[in-house]
Amino acid sequence: MSTDPIGIFDSGIGGLTIAYALKSKLPNESFIYFGDTKHLPYGEKSEEAIKYYSLQIAKFLEQKRCKAIIIACNSASSVAFKHISQHITSIPIYNVIDPIIDIVSQDCSKKIGVIGTKATIKSNVYPQKISECCKQTKIVSLETPLLAPMIEEGFFNQEISIVIIKNYLENKCLENIDSLILACTHYPLIKEEVIKFYNNRIKVIDSAEIISEYIMKKFKKLNIINTNKNYSHHFIISNYTKSFEKSAFMFFKENIKLEEIDIWKSNSLYQEKYIV
Ligand code: DGL
């Protein structure tokens, strides 16, 4: 079991920020990464669609003998985590939200801001979970739908991104926050710009580091850390284009080969067996 891969999925390639952080923390682990580029962005999709896509991907990863599944997407974590956990009970399922809540609850701020996709913000999951453990904290959230596609196109650390980030962060609702949660797995790439915008005055929290630490602790407890150095990684997307492969480098910091497996294709073997 410990030598089995970890399944990681996202709507696209943004979740590679989580895979990258995991690789640094747990260097002997193999993983199978699935990016649902055929259906991205999840942030703009209905709850029903996100649940449907996410569960099919999770079933695919379970069938690939993954020892655990990490939902490396805030939109899918917000909307589909419960749904997946109800249907897949043979292996642990992790979302990217609970590790953040763990950290936030250790030191409740006065006012916390959350930025993310429309699906994540509409779900209201962050305010609900934070208010359960930080009763006095004021929580404000803001949809920032331009940020993920902007980052995916390589626009960060430059004039355009500075203007767009400033435009969002100047929103009145975020006035006087003392922490900001970057609730999207694309956002670690703009963390420095956000810190600069606030002149280092507030705490900026992103999921990559936090979730890899969280998973390491969980795996230790379950005794499923791979100590065997024979690891391999497998990167799958549901719709291949060269530009995804090019952008993948920004998120994973090394060149990777993306393989296309469209689990929704009508003649796919997987579909005959699993998609209902
Ligand atoms: N990576 C996704 C997330 O964390 C955002 C991209 C999308 O909307 O699909 O929410």
PDB file of C-alpha atoms and ligand atoms in Angstrom:
ATOM      1  CA  MET A   1       0.000   0.000   0.000  1.00  0.00           C
ATOM      2  CA  SER A   2       2.707   2.532   0.915  1.00  0.00           C
ATOM      3  CA  THR A   3       4.328   2.170  -2.539  1.00  0.00           C
ATOM      4  CA  ASP A   4       1.022   2.870  -4.309  1.00  0.00           C
ATOM      5  CA  PRO A   5       0.736   6.333  -5.877  1.00  0.00           C
ATOM      6  CA  ILE A   6      -1.086   9.343  -4.504  1.00  0.00           C
ATOM      7  CA  GLY A   7      -3.912  10.555  -6.749  1.00  0.00           C
ATOM      8  CA  ILE A   8      -4.071  14.319  -7.179  1.00  0.00           C
ATOM      9  CA  PHE A   9      -6.615  16.147  -9.278  1.00  0.00           C
ATOM     10  CA  ASP A  10      -7.606  19.639 -10.316  1.00  0.00           C
ATOM     11  CA  SER A  11      -9.735  21.235 -13.009  1.00  0.00           C
ATOM     12  CA  GLY A  12      -6.522  21.888 -14.902  1.00  0.00           C
ATOM     13  CA  ILE A  13      -2.860  22.406 -14.213  1.00  0.00           C
ATOM     14  CA  GLY A  14      -3.076  24.808 -11.235  1.00  0.00           C
ATOM     15  CA  GLY A  15      -3.151  21.839  -8.858  1.00  0.00           C
ATOM     16  CA  LEU A  16       0.424  21.131  -9.894  1.00  0.00           C
ATOM     17  CA  THR A  17       1.407  23.707  -7.247  1.00  0.00           C
ATOM     18  CA  ILE A  18       0.186  21.137  -4.699  1.00  0.00           C
ATOM     19  CA  ALA A  19       1.972  18.271  -6.485  1.00  0.00           C
ATOM     20  CA  TYR A  20       5.180  20.314  -6.479  1.00  0.00           C
ATOM     21  CA  ALA A  21       4.957  21.070  -2.756  1.00  0.00           C
ATOM     22  CA  LEU A  22       4.180  17.406  -2.022  1.00  0.00           C
ATOM     23  CA  LYS A  23       7.146  16.250  -4.061  1.00  0.00           C
ATOM     24  CA  SER A  24       9.435  18.446  -1.954  1.00  0.00           C
ATOM     25  CA  LYS A  25       7.951  17.234   1.329  1.00  0.00           C
ATOM     26  CA  LEU A  26       7.515  13.539   0.406  1.00  0.00           C
ATOM     27  CA  PRO A  27      10.241  12.896  -2.173  1.00  0.00           C
ATOM     28  CA  ASN A  28       9.720   9.116  -2.432  1.00  0.00           C
ATOM     29  CA  GLU A  29       6.032   9.247  -3.292  1.00  0.00           C
ATOM     30  CA  SER A  30       4.736   8.392  -6.744  1.00  0.00           C
ATOM     31  CA  PHE A  31       1.736  10.267  -7.925  1.00  0.00           C
ATOM     32  CA  ILE A  32      -0.868  10.271 -10.628  1.00  0.00           C
ATOM     33  CA  TYR A  33      -1.984  13.775 -11.447  1.00  0.00           C
ATOM     34  CA  PHE A  34      -5.228  14.324 -13.336  1.00  0.00           C
ATOM     35  CA  GLY A  35      -6.103  17.753 -14.752  1.00  0.00           C
ATOM     36  CA  ASP A  36      -9.574  18.015 -16.188  1.00  0.00           C
ATOM     37  CA  THR A  37      -8.613  20.450 -18.939  1.00  0.00           C
ATOM     38  CA  LYS A  38     -11.639  19.348 -20.969  1.00  0.00           C
ATOM     39  CA  HIS A  39     -13.975  20.949 -18.418  1.00  0.00           C
ATOM     40  CA  LEU A  40     -11.955  23.814 -16.946  1.00  0.00           C
ATOM     41  CA  PRO A  41     -12.614  26.285 -15.399  1.00  0.00           C
ATOM     42  CA  TYR A  42     -14.557  24.610 -12.581  1.00  0.00           C
ATOM     43  CA  GLY A  43     -14.957  27.989 -10.928  1.00  0.00           C
ATOM     44  CA  GLU A  44     -17.555  28.937 -13.519  1.00  0.00           C
ATOM     45  CA  LYS A  45     -19.456  25.622 -13.443  1.00  0.00           C
ATOM     46  CA  SER A  46     -22.593  24.616 -11.547  1.00  0.00           C
ATOM     47  CA  GLU A  47     -22.378  22.601  -8.342  1.00  0.00           C
ATOM     48  CA  GLU A  48     -23.930  19.654 -10.104  1.00  0.00           C
ATOM     49  CA  ALA A  49     -21.342  19.664 -12.892  1.00  0.00           C
ATOM     50  CA  ILE A  50     -18.394  20.027 -10.493  1.00  0.00           C
ATOM     51  CA  LYS A  51     -19.684  17.121  -8.374  1.00  0.00           C
ATOM     52  CA  TYR A  52     -20.160  14.943 -11.440  1.00  0.00           C
ATOM     53  CA  TYR A  53     -16.726  15.600 -12.973  1.00  0.00           C
ATOM     54  CA  SER A  54     -14.921  15.336  -9.647  1.00  0.00           C
ATOM     55  CA  LEU A  55     -16.467  12.015  -8.695  1.00  0.00           C
ATOM     56  CA  GLN A  56     -15.641  10.445 -12.061  1.00  0.00           C
ATOM     57  CA  ILE A  57     -12.021  11.552 -11.737  1.00  0.00           C
ATOM     58  CA  ALA A  58     -11.825  10.260  -8.168  1.00  0.00           C
ATOM     59  CA  LYS A  59     -13.219   6.887  -9.308  1.00  0.00           C
ATOM     60  CA  PHE A  60     -10.615   6.805 -12.065  1.00  0.00           C
ATOM     61  CA  LEU A  61      -7.823   7.425  -9.548  1.00  0.00           C
ATOM     62  CA  GLU A  62      -9.231   4.804  -7.193  1.00  0.00           C
ATOM     63  CA  GLN A  63      -9.272   2.336 -10.067  1.00  0.00           C
ATOM     64  CA  LYS A  64      -5.595   3.210 -10.712  1.00  0.00           C
ATOM     65  CA  ARG A  65      -4.876   1.877  -7.206  1.00  0.00           C
ATOM     66  CA  CYS A  66      -4.075   5.228  -5.597  1.00  0.00           C
ATOM     67  CA  LYS A  67      -3.559   4.976  -1.833  1.00  0.00           C
ATOM     68  CA  ALA A  68      -5.157   8.387  -1.218  1.00  0.00           C
ATOM     69  CA  ILE A  69      -6.749  11.144  -3.256  1.00  0.00           C
ATOM     70  CA  ILE A  70      -6.028  14.845  -2.882  1.00  0.00           C
ATOM     71  CA  ILE A  71      -8.550  17.248  -4.375  1.00  0.00           C
ATOM     72  CA  ALA A  72      -6.007  19.903  -5.400  1.00  0.00           C
ATOM     73  CA  CYS A  73      -8.673  22.396  -6.413  1.00  0.00           C
ATOM     74  CA  ASN A  74     -10.549  24.756  -4.129  1.00  0.00           C
ATOM     75  CA  SER A  75     -13.622  24.840  -6.362  1.00  0.00           C
ATOM     76  CA  ALA A  76     -13.933  21.026  -6.303  1.00  0.00           C
ATOM     77  CA  SER A  77     -12.968  20.847  -2.604  1.00  0.00           C
ATOM     78  CA  SER A  78     -15.692  23.379  -1.724  1.00  0.00           C
ATOM     79  CA  VAL A  79     -18.447  21.750  -3.695  1.00  0.00           C
ATOM     80  CA  ALA A  80     -17.627  18.058  -4.166  1.00  0.00           C
ATOM     81  CA  PHE A  81     -15.596  16.857  -1.167  1.00  0.00           C
ATOM     82  CA  LYS A  82     -18.572  15.417   0.743  1.00  0.00           C
ATOM     83  CA  HIS A  83     -19.999  13.873  -2.407  1.00  0.00           C
ATOM     84  CA  ILE A  84     -16.722  12.103  -3.229  1.00  0.00           C
ATOM     85  CA  SER A  85     -16.211  10.972   0.383  1.00  0.00           C
ATOM     86  CA  GLN A  86     -19.676   9.422   0.420  1.00  0.00           C
ATOM     87  CA  HIS A  87     -18.987   7.435  -2.735  1.00  0.00           C
ATOM     88  CA  ILE A  88     -15.374   6.442  -2.191  1.00  0.00           C
ATOM     89  CA  THR A  89     -14.710   4.950   1.197  1.00  0.00           C
ATOM     90  CA  SER A  90     -11.843   2.523   0.497  1.00  0.00           C
ATOM     91  CA  ILE A  91      -9.081   5.181   0.579  1.00  0.00           C
ATOM     92  CA  PRO A  92      -8.634   8.537   2.354  1.00  0.00           C
ATOM     93  CA  ILE A  93      -9.800  11.624   0.475  1.00  0.00           C
ATOM     94  CA  TYR A  94      -8.268  15.013   1.323  1.00  0.00           C
ATOM     95  CA  ASN A  95      -9.395  18.489   0.341  1.00  0.00           C
ATOM     96  CA  VAL A  96      -7.332  21.684   0.278  1.00  0.00           C
ATOM     97  CA  ILE A  97      -9.599  23.562   2.692  1.00  0.00           C
ATOM     98  CA  ASP A  98      -9.360  21.652   5.997  1.00  0.00           C
ATOM     99  CA  PRO A  99      -5.558  22.079   6.264  1.00  0.00           C
ATOM    100  CA  ILE A 100      -6.025  25.858   5.906  1.00  0.00           C
ATOM    101  CA  ILE A 101      -8.776  25.904   8.527  1.00  0.00           C
ATOM    102  CA  ASP A 102      -6.445  24.001  10.897  1.00  0.00           C
ATOM    103  CA  ILE A 103      -3.801  26.702  10.532  1.00  0.00           C
ATOM    104  CA  VAL A 104      -6.226  29.633  10.721  1.00  0.00           C
ATOM    105  CA  SER A 105      -7.848  28.261  13.880  1.00  0.00           C
ATOM    106  CA  GLN A 106      -4.511  28.199  15.720  1.00  0.00           C
ATOM    107  CA  ASP A 107      -4.353  31.978  15.738  1.00  0.00           C
ATOM    108  CA  CYS A 108      -7.745  33.540  14.970  1.00  0.00           C
ATOM    109  CA  SER A 109      -7.342  36.909  13.260  1.00  0.00           C
ATOM    110  CA  LYS A 110      -9.772  39.799  13.740  1.00  0.00           C
ATOM    111  CA  LYS A 111     -10.697  40.033  10.097  1.00  0.00           C
ATOM    112  CA  ILE A 112      -9.907  37.413   7.449  1.00  0.00           C
ATOM    113  CA  GLY A 113     -10.342  37.856   3.714  1.00  0.00           C
ATOM    114  CA  VAL A 114     -10.844  34.982   1.288  1.00  0.00           C
ATOM    115  CA  ILE A 115     -10.348  35.278  -2.467  1.00  0.00           C
ATOM    116  CA  GLY A 116     -11.140  32.523  -4.957  1.00  0.00           C
ATOM    117  CA  THR A 117     -13.216  31.409  -7.913  1.00  0.00           C
ATOM    118  CA  LYS A 118     -16.962  32.021  -8.141  1.00  0.00           C
ATOM    119  CA  ALA A 119     -17.698  28.389  -7.195  1.00  0.00           C
ATOM    120  CA  THR A 120     -15.470  28.520  -4.102  1.00  0.00           C
ATOM    121  CA  ILE A 121     -16.808  31.854  -2.863  1.00  0.00           C
ATOM    122  CA  LYS A 122     -20.459  31.008  -3.607  1.00  0.00           C
ATOM    123  CA  SER A 123     -20.155  27.751  -1.657  1.00  0.00           C
ATOM    124  CA  ASN A 124     -19.464  29.811   1.495  1.00  0.00           C
ATOM    125  CA  VAL A 125     -17.409  26.884   2.850  1.00  0.00           C
ATOM    126  CA  TYR A 126     -14.518  29.013   4.154  1.00  0.00           C
ATOM    127  CA  PRO A 127     -16.661  31.460   6.192  1.00  0.00           C
ATOM    128  CA  GLN A 128     -18.721  28.560   7.564  1.00  0.00           C
ATOM    129  CA  LYS A 129     -15.710  26.528   8.663  1.00  0.00           C
ATOM    130  CA  ILE A 130     -13.724  29.489  10.009  1.00  0.00           C
ATOM    131  CA  SER A 131     -16.668  30.797  12.035  1.00  0.00           C
ATOM    132  CA  GLU A 132     -17.009  27.382  13.711  1.00  0.00           C
ATOM    133  CA  CYS A 133     -13.529  27.680  15.226  1.00  0.00           C
ATOM    134  CA  CYS A 134     -12.974  31.460  15.351  1.00  0.00           C
ATOM    135  CA  LYS A 135     -16.207  32.824  16.776  1.00  0.00           C
ATOM    136  CA  GLN A 136     -15.041  36.482  16.958  1.00  0.00           C
ATOM    137  CA  THR A 137     -13.460  36.631  13.527  1.00  0.00           C
ATOM    138  CA  LYS A 138     -15.064  38.676  10.782  1.00  0.00           C
ATOM    139  CA  ILE A 139     -14.776  36.865   7.454  1.00  0.00           C
ATOM    140  CA  VAL A 140     -15.167  38.557   4.090  1.00  0.00           C
ATOM    141  CA  SER A 141     -14.917  36.857   0.736  1.00  0.00           C
ATOM    142  CA  LEU A 142     -14.455  38.104  -2.779  1.00  0.00           C
ATOM    143  CA  GLU A 143     -14.784  36.392  -6.150  1.00  0.00           C
ATOM    144  CA  THR A 144     -11.656  36.986  -8.222  1.00  0.00           C
ATOM    145  CA  PRO A 145     -12.422  35.045 -11.407  1.00  0.00           C
ATOM    146  CA  LEU A 146      -9.851  36.761 -13.632  1.00  0.00           C
ATOM    147  CA  LEU A 147      -6.882  35.591 -11.593  1.00  0.00           C
ATOM    148  CA  ALA A 148      -6.740  31.867 -12.500  1.00  0.00           C
ATOM    149  CA  PRO A 149      -6.892  32.363 -16.305  1.00  0.00           C
ATOM    150  CA  MET A 150      -4.481  35.303 -15.981  1.00  0.00           C
ATOM    151  CA  ILE A 151      -1.929  33.138 -14.175  1.00  0.00           C
ATOM    152  CA  GLU A 152      -2.428  30.209 -16.554  1.00  0.00           C
ATOM    153  CA  GLU A 153      -1.583  32.518 -19.447  1.00  0.00           C
ATOM    154  CA  GLY A 154       1.679  33.388 -17.711  1.00  0.00           C
ATOM    155  CA  PHE A 155       0.628  36.877 -16.621  1.00  0.00           C
ATOM    156  CA  PHE A 156       2.133  37.265 -13.171  1.00  0.00           C
ATOM    157  CA  ASN A 157       4.924  39.411 -11.733  1.00  0.00           C
ATOM    158  CA  GLN A 158       4.300  41.990 -14.421  1.00  0.00           C
ATOM    159  CA  GLU A 159       2.396  45.202 -15.042  1.00  0.00           C
ATOM    160  CA  ILE A 160      -0.906  43.615 -16.098  1.00  0.00           C
ATOM    161  CA  SER A 161      -1.087  41.311 -13.086  1.00  0.00           C
ATOM    162  CA  ILE A 162      -0.157  44.099 -10.671  1.00  0.00           C
ATOM    163  CA  VAL A 163      -3.064  46.197 -12.005  1.00  0.00           C
ATOM    164  CA  ILE A 164      -5.605  43.344 -11.874  1.00  0.00           C
ATOM    165  CA  ILE A 165      -4.540  42.190  -8.402  1.00  0.00           C
ATOM    166  CA  LYS A 166      -4.632  45.776  -7.118  1.00  0.00           C
ATOM    167  CA  ASN A 167      -8.082  46.257  -8.599  1.00  0.00           C
ATOM    168  CA  TYR A 168      -9.432  43.231  -6.740  1.00  0.00           C
ATOM    169  CA  LEU A 169      -7.610  43.794  -3.459  1.00  0.00           C
ATOM    170  CA  GLU A 170      -8.690  47.432  -3.262  1.00  0.00           C
ATOM    171  CA  ASN A 171     -12.278  46.237  -2.941  1.00  0.00           C
ATOM    172  CA  LYS A 172     -13.876  47.899   0.091  1.00  0.00           C
ATOM    173  CA  CYS A 173     -14.848  44.597   1.667  1.00  0.00           C
ATOM    174  CA  LEU A 174     -11.160  43.674   2.141  1.00  0.00           C
ATOM    175  CA  GLU A 175     -10.333  46.873   4.047  1.00  0.00           C
ATOM    176  CA  ASN A 176      -8.499  46.271   7.342  1.00  0.00           C
ATOM    177  CA  ILE A 177      -8.081  42.505   6.978  1.00  0.00           C
ATOM    178  CA  ASP A 178      -5.177  41.034   8.902  1.00  0.00           C
ATOM    179  CA  SER A 179      -5.030  37.743   6.961  1.00  0.00           C
ATOM    180  CA  LEU A 180      -5.871  36.821   3.392  1.00  0.00           C
ATOM    181  CA  ILE A 181      -6.530  33.256   2.255  1.00  0.00           C
ATOM    182  CA  LEU A 182      -5.548  32.561  -1.342  1.00  0.00           C
ATOM    183  CA  ALA A 183      -8.320  30.030  -1.914  1.00  0.00           C
ATOM    184  CA  CYS A 184      -7.290  28.772  -5.321  1.00  0.00           C
ATOM    185  CA  THR A 185      -4.478  26.412  -6.199  1.00  0.00           C
ATOM    186  CA  HIS A 186      -3.297  28.761  -8.960  1.00  0.00           C
ATOM    187  CA  TYR A 187      -2.622  31.575  -6.523  1.00  0.00           C
ATOM    188  CA  PRO A 188       0.710  30.504  -4.971  1.00  0.00           C
ATOM    189  CA  LEU A 189       2.186  31.967  -8.161  1.00  0.00           C
ATOM    190  CA  ILE A 190       0.945  35.453  -7.246  1.00  0.00           C
ATOM    191  CA  LYS A 191       1.614  35.191  -3.510  1.00  0.00           C
ATOM    192  CA  GLU A 192       4.636  37.515  -3.705  1.00  0.00           C
ATOM    193  CA  GLU A 193       2.634  40.149  -5.583  1.00  0.00           C
ATOM    194  CA  VAL A 194      -0.128  39.984  -2.976  1.00  0.00           C
ATOM    195  CA  ILE A 195       2.419  40.316  -0.148  1.00  0.00           C
ATOM    196  CA  LYS A 196       3.902  43.333  -1.931  1.00  0.00           C
ATOM    197  CA  PHE A 197       0.469  44.914  -2.383  1.00  0.00           C
ATOM    198  CA  TYR A 198      -0.020  44.777   1.383  1.00  0.00           C
ATOM    199  CA  ASN A 199       3.569  45.869   2.064  1.00  0.00           C
ATOM    200  CA  ASN A 200       4.006  42.787   4.216  1.00  0.00           C
ATOM    201  CA  ARG A 201       1.428  44.121   6.719  1.00  0.00           C
ATOM    202  CA  ILE A 202      -0.866  41.083   6.673  1.00  0.00           C
ATOM    203  CA  LYS A 203      -0.552  37.315   6.714  1.00  0.00           C
ATOM    204  CA  VAL A 204      -1.005  35.785   3.248  1.00  0.00           C
ATOM    205  CA  ILE A 205      -2.026  32.136   3.386  1.00  0.00           C
ATOM    206  CA  ASP A 206      -1.813  29.753   0.434  1.00  0.00           C
ATOM    207  CA  SER A 207      -2.516  26.057   0.341  1.00  0.00           C
ATOM    208  CA  ALA A 208       0.561  24.482  -1.304  1.00  0.00           C
ATOM    209  CA  GLU A 209       2.931  24.450   1.674  1.00  0.00           C
ATOM    210  CA  ILE A 210       0.178  23.913   4.226  1.00  0.00           C
ATOM    211  CA  ILE A 211      -1.461  20.968   2.501  1.00  0.00           C
ATOM    212  CA  SER A 212       1.828  19.134   1.887  1.00  0.00           C
ATOM    213  CA  GLU A 213       2.695  19.444   5.590  1.00  0.00           C
ATOM    214  CA  TYR A 214      -0.829  18.269   6.515  1.00  0.00           C
ATOM    215  CA  ILE A 215      -0.648  15.249   4.169  1.00  0.00           C
ATOM    216  CA  MET A 216       2.777  14.294   5.511  1.00  0.00           C
ATOM    217  CA  LYS A 217       1.393  14.216   9.075  1.00  0.00           C
ATOM    218  CA  LYS A 218      -1.684  12.217   8.010  1.00  0.00           C
ATOM    219  CA  PHE A 219       0.442   9.692   6.101  1.00  0.00           C
ATOM    220  CA  LYS A 220       2.759   9.310   9.088  1.00  0.00           C
ATOM    221  CA  LYS A 221      -0.229   8.516  11.283  1.00  0.00           C
ATOM    222  CA  LEU A 222      -1.583   6.012   8.773  1.00  0.00           C
ATOM    223  CA  ASN A 223       1.895   4.595   8.266  1.00  0.00           C
ATOM    224  CA  ILE A 224       1.674   4.843   4.495  1.00  0.00           C
ATOM    225  CA  ILE A 225       4.725   6.978   3.687  1.00  0.00           C
ATOM    226  CA  ASN A 226       6.728   5.412   0.868  1.00  0.00           C
ATOM    227  CA  THR A 227      10.283   4.698   1.933  1.00  0.00           C
ATOM    228  CA  ASN A 228      11.132   2.893  -1.283  1.00  0.00           C
ATOM    229  CA  LYS A 229      13.024   5.208  -3.672  1.00  0.00           C
ATOM    230  CA  ASN A 230      11.418   3.658  -6.777  1.00  0.00           C
ATOM    231  CA  TYR A 231       8.906   6.369  -7.417  1.00  0.00           C
ATOM    232  CA  SER A 232       7.392   7.553 -10.708  1.00  0.00           C
ATOM    233  CA  HIS A 233       5.001  10.326 -11.628  1.00  0.00           C
ATOM    234  CA  HIS A 234       2.276  10.245 -14.193  1.00  0.00           C
ATOM    235  CA  PHE A 235       0.590  13.405 -15.484  1.00  0.00           C
ATOM    236  CA  ILE A 236      -2.745  13.076 -17.223  1.00  0.00           C
ATOM    237  CA  ILE A 237      -5.052  15.702 -18.686  1.00  0.00           C
ATOM    238  CA  SER A 238      -8.465  15.086 -20.222  1.00  0.00           C
ATOM    239  CA  ASN A 239      -7.787  17.333 -23.202  1.00  0.00           C
ATOM    240  CA  TYR A 240      -4.261  17.821 -24.510  1.00  0.00           C
ATOM    241  CA  THR A 241      -2.895  21.000 -26.029  1.00  0.00           C
ATOM    242  CA  LYS A 242       0.744  22.037 -26.303  1.00  0.00           C
ATOM    243  CA  SER A 243      -0.013  25.202 -24.368  1.00  0.00           C
ATOM    244  CA  PHE A 244      -1.024  23.203 -21.267  1.00  0.00           C
ATOM    245  CA  GLU A 245       2.304  21.390 -21.416  1.00  0.00           C
ATOM    246  CA  LYS A 246       4.104  24.736 -21.682  1.00  0.00           C
ATOM    247  CA  SER A 247       2.160  26.264 -18.778  1.00  0.00           C
ATOM    248  CA  ALA A 248       2.666  23.149 -16.635  1.00  0.00           C
ATOM    249  CA  PHE A 249       6.303  24.200 -16.197  1.00  0.00           C
ATOM    250  CA  MET A 250       5.248  27.358 -14.311  1.00  0.00           C
ATOM    251  CA  PHE A 251       3.326  25.326 -11.766  1.00  0.00           C
ATOM    252  CA  PHE A 252       5.599  22.285 -11.379  1.00  0.00           C
ATOM    253  CA  LYS A 253       8.936  24.026 -12.005  1.00  0.00           C
ATOM    254  CA  GLU A 254      10.180  21.310 -14.333  1.00  0.00           C
ATOM    255  CA  ASN A 255       9.285  20.102 -17.815  1.00  0.00           C
ATOM    256  CA  ILE A 256       6.723  17.336 -17.704  1.00  0.00           C
ATOM    257  CA  LYS A 257       5.076  15.124 -20.296  1.00  0.00           C
ATOM    258  CA  LEU A 258       1.297  15.330 -20.225  1.00  0.00           C
ATOM    259  CA  GLU A 259      -0.679  12.334 -21.435  1.00  0.00           C
ATOM    260  CA  GLU A 260      -4.241  12.719 -22.678  1.00  0.00           C
ATOM    261  CA  ILE A 261      -6.821  10.330 -21.249  1.00  0.00           C
ATOM    262  CA  ASP A 262     -10.355  11.444 -21.871  1.00  0.00           C
ATOM    263  CA  ILE A 263     -12.341   9.402 -19.381  1.00  0.00           C
ATOM    264  CA  TRP A 264     -15.551  10.861 -20.829  1.00  0.00           C
ATOM    265  CA  LYS A 265     -14.965   9.756 -24.414  1.00  0.00           C
ATOM    266  CA  SER A 266     -17.838   7.516 -25.465  1.00  0.00           C
ATOM    267  CA  ASN A 267     -15.551   4.700 -26.659  1.00  0.00           C
ATOM    268  CA  SER A 268     -13.281   4.800 -23.619  1.00  0.00           C
ATOM    269  CA  LEU A 269     -13.022   1.501 -21.746  1.00  0.00           C
ATOM    270  CA  TYR A 270     -13.144   3.437 -18.523  1.00  0.00           C
ATOM    271  CA  GLN A 271     -16.465   4.990 -19.451  1.00  0.00           C
ATOM    272  CA  GLU A 272     -18.116   1.637 -20.181  1.00  0.00           C
ATOM    273  CA  LYS A 273     -17.181   0.483 -16.730  1.00  0.00           C
ATOM    274  CA  TYR A 274     -17.580   3.533 -14.530  1.00  0.00           C
ATOM    275  CA  ILE A 275     -19.486   6.465 -15.947  1.00  0.00           C
ATOM    276  CA  VAL A 276     -23.153   6.126 -15.242  1.00  0.00           C
TER     277      VAL A 276
HETATM  278  N1  DGL B   1      -7.501  25.541  -9.485  1.00  0.00           N
HETATM  279  C1  DGL B   1      -8.888  25.912  -9.361  1.00  0.00           C
HETATM  280  C2  DGL B   1      -9.200  26.159  -7.872  1.00  0.00           C
HETATM  281  O1  DGL B   1      -8.369  25.939  -6.998  1.00  0.00           O
HETATM  282  C3  DGL B   1      -9.264  27.163 -10.132  1.00  0.00           C
HETATM  283  C4  DGL B   1      -9.418  27.068 -11.606  1.00  0.00           C
HETATM  284  C5  DGL B   1     -10.819  26.771 -12.068  1.00  0.00           C
HETATM  285  O2  DGL B   1     -11.720  27.610 -11.947  1.00  0.00           O
HETATM  286  O3  DGL B   1     -10.999  25.683 -12.599  1.00  0.00           O
HETATM  287  O4  DGL B   1     -10.303  26.569  -7.563  1.00  0.00           O
END
